[in-house]
Short mmCIF file of C-alpha atoms in Angstrom, two decimals:
data_model
loop_
_atom_site.label_atom_id
_atom_site.label_comp_id
_atom_site.label_asym_id
_atom_site.label_seq_id
_atom_site.Cartn_x
_atom_site.Cartn_y
_atom_site.Cartn_z
CA MET U 200 0.80 15.08 -30.05
CA ASN U 201 -2.71 13.69 -29.91
CA THR U 202 -4.38 15.92 -27.32
CA TYR U 203 -7.71 14.15 -27.74
CA LEU U 204 -6.69 10.80 -26.26
CA LEU U 205 -8.96 10.14 -23.29
CA ILE U 206 -7.86 9.42 -19.74
CA SER U 207 -9.82 6.18 -19.92
CA GLU U 208 -7.39 4.96 -22.59
CA ILE U 209 -4.35 5.11 -20.30
CA MET U 210 -5.78 4.71 -16.79
CA THR U 211 -5.05 1.75 -14.56
CA VAL U 212 -8.27 -0.14 -13.89
CA LYS U 213 -7.10 -2.46 -11.15
CA LEU U 214 -7.50 -0.31 -8.06
CA VAL U 215 -5.59 -0.82 -4.84
CA GLU U 216 -7.77 0.05 -1.88
CA VAL U 217 -7.76 0.01 1.91
CA VAL U 218 -10.43 0.69 4.51
CA PRO U 219 -10.14 3.83 6.69
CA ASP U 220 -9.09 1.88 9.78
CA ALA U 221 -6.26 0.02 8.02
CA SER U 222 -2.88 0.91 9.47
CA VAL U 223 -0.34 3.00 7.62
CA SER U 224 1.87 -0.12 7.60
CA GLU U 225 -0.90 -2.13 5.92
CA ALA U 226 -1.29 0.57 3.27
CA ALA U 227 2.47 0.56 2.65
CA GLU U 228 2.46 -3.24 2.35
CA ARG U 229 -0.37 -3.12 -0.21
CA MET U 230 1.49 -0.48 -2.19
CA ARG U 231 4.65 -2.60 -2.21
CA GLU U 232 2.73 -5.77 -3.06
CA HIS U 233 1.02 -4.13 -6.04
CA ARG U 234 4.00 -1.97 -7.01
CA VAL U 235 2.04 1.29 -6.84
CA ALA U 236 2.68 4.60 -5.15
CA SER U 237 -0.82 5.23 -3.78
CA VAL U 238 -3.84 3.48 -2.33
CA LEU U 239 -7.43 4.63 -2.34
CA VAL U 240 -9.18 4.77 1.01
CA THR U 241 -12.71 3.50 0.47
CA GLU U 242 -15.79 2.47 2.36
CA GLY U 243 -17.80 0.27 0.06
CA PRO U 244 -17.97 2.06 -3.28
CA ARG U 245 -17.38 5.48 -1.67
CA LEU U 246 -13.98 7.19 -2.04
CA LEU U 247 -12.97 8.75 1.29
CA GLY U 248 -9.38 9.68 0.52
CA ILE U 249 -6.03 8.73 -0.94
CA VAL U 250 -2.73 7.82 0.71
CA THR U 251 0.48 8.28 -1.24
CA GLU U 252 4.14 7.57 -0.65
CA ARG U 253 4.49 11.23 0.34
CA ASP U 254 1.89 10.78 3.09
CA ILE U 255 3.69 7.73 4.43
CA VAL U 256 7.06 9.53 4.43
CA ALA U 257 5.44 12.44 6.32
CA ALA U 258 3.99 9.99 8.88
CA ILE U 259 7.39 8.38 9.41
CA ALA U 260 9.12 11.76 9.63
CA GLY U 261 6.47 12.84 12.14
CA ARG U 262 7.40 9.80 14.24
CA ARG U 263 3.98 8.23 13.99
CA ASP U 264 3.68 4.55 14.82
CA CYS U 265 2.79 3.23 11.37
CA ALA U 266 1.68 -0.11 12.78
CA THR U 267 -1.09 1.51 14.85
CA THR U 268 -1.90 4.77 13.04
CA PRO U 269 -5.00 4.35 10.84
CA VAL U 270 -4.76 5.68 7.30
CA HIS U 271 -7.73 7.98 7.80
CA GLN U 272 -5.46 10.11 10.02
CA ILE U 273 -2.91 10.73 7.25
CA MET U 274 -4.97 10.51 4.03
CA THR U 275 -5.82 13.38 1.74
CA GLU U 276 -9.57 13.76 2.12
CA LYS U 277 -10.42 16.26 -0.62
CA VAL U 278 -9.46 14.05 -3.53
CA ILE U 279 -9.36 15.63 -6.95
CA THR U 280 -10.88 13.32 -9.56
CA ALA U 281 -11.35 13.43 -13.31
CA SER U 282 -13.92 12.04 -15.70
CA PRO U 283 -12.92 9.15 -17.98
CA GLU U 284 -14.01 11.41 -20.87
CA SER U 285 -11.39 14.05 -19.95
CA ASP U 286 -8.39 14.20 -22.23
CA ILE U 287 -4.85 13.47 -21.14
CA VAL U 288 -3.69 17.06 -21.55
CA TYR U 289 -6.37 18.12 -19.04
CA ALA U 290 -5.16 15.46 -16.59
CA ALA U 291 -1.53 16.58 -17.02
CA ARG U 292 -2.51 20.20 -16.40
CA VAL U 293 -4.54 19.40 -13.27
CA MET U 294 -1.77 17.20 -11.86
CA THR U 295 0.89 19.85 -12.54
CA GLU U 296 -1.15 22.76 -11.19
CA ARG U 297 -2.19 20.87 -8.03
CA GLY U 298 1.17 19.18 -7.45
CA ILE U 299 -0.33 15.69 -7.40
CA ARG U 300 0.99 12.47 -8.89
CA HIS U 301 -2.19 10.35 -8.79
CA LEU U 302 -5.55 11.27 -10.24
CA PRO U 303 -8.49 8.95 -9.58
CA VAL U 304 -10.93 8.63 -12.47
CA ALA U 305 -14.59 8.63 -11.45
CA ARG U 306 -17.92 8.13 -13.16
CA GLU U 307 -21.09 8.97 -11.22
CA ASP U 308 -19.24 9.19 -7.87
CA ARG U 309 -17.63 5.76 -8.38
CA VAL U 310 -13.90 5.40 -8.94
CA ILE U 311 -13.24 3.30 -12.04
CA GLY U 312 -9.52 3.88 -12.51
CA ILE U 313 -6.50 5.98 -11.67
CA VAL U 314 -3.95 7.88 -13.74
CA SER U 315 -0.44 8.43 -12.44
CA ILE U 316 2.19 10.88 -13.55
CA ARG U 317 4.04 7.84 -14.91
CA ASP U 318 1.07 7.10 -17.21
CA ILE U 319 1.18 10.71 -18.47
CA VAL U 320 4.94 10.56 -19.10
CA ARG U 321 4.58 7.20 -20.90
CA TRP U 322 1.87 8.71 -23.13
CA GLY U 323 4.07 11.74 -23.86
CA LEU U 324 7.04 9.59 -24.81
CA MET U 325 4.88 7.35 -27.00
CA SER U 326 3.42 10.42 -28.73
CA LEU U 327 6.86 11.88 -29.38
CA ALA U 328 8.13 8.56 -30.66
CA GLN U 329 5.15 8.20 -33.00
CA GLU U 330 5.73 11.65 -34.48
CA SER U 331 9.24 10.73 -35.53
CA LEU U 332 8.54 7.20 -36.82
CA SER U 333 7.63 5.88 -40.24
CA GLU U 334 4.06 4.74 -40.88
CA ASP U 335 5.03 1.04 -40.50
CA ALA U 336 6.81 1.70 -37.22
CA ARG U 337 3.80 3.69 -35.96
CA LYS U 338 1.49 0.78 -36.76
CA ALA U 339 3.81 -1.64 -34.93
CA LEU U 340 3.99 0.70 -31.92
CA HIS U 341 0.18 0.96 -31.89
CA VAL U 342 -0.17 -2.83 -31.92
CA LEU U 343 2.30 -3.15 -29.05
CA SER U 344 0.72 -0.40 -26.94
CA SER U 345 -2.87 -1.56 -27.49
CA GLY U 346 -1.95 -5.06 -26.37
CA GLY U 347 -1.81 -4.00 -22.72
CA GLY U 348 1.35 -1.91 -22.72
CA ALA U 349 -0.36 1.32 -21.74
CA ARG U 350 -3.24 -0.11 -19.69
CA ARG U 351 -2.47 -2.09 -16.57
CA GLU U 352 -4.99 -4.39 -14.96
#
């Protein structure tokens, strides 16, 4: 497997964000609309926290009124981030050790992307597939994956 592939090569660059006073319901609607499992809680360019499906399930289980509860009350505030220059193996290790499924990618305190566990699994499967393919098949797979297959906008 290519352990030197950078996070920036697989991260999602179209970020889904909400403001701290948005309701939990609004965050869930944005997640559904964009087909993602997390939203970043931001104030201008500043990352304040992250809300994931797990947080929303916990809010529902805790009988919170999702229509009126602001996301800042349920978000994870100490967000772990990675540099776009970090390699994918590093991201996988951090996510596994910390038990997280979403890793924002930041440069100079500004979030520029996000890597999900799904992105890591997709990379792992692509790497395994490439190892067992002929040179022609590898070239075809590279063309397909570089055409937007691995990077979502």
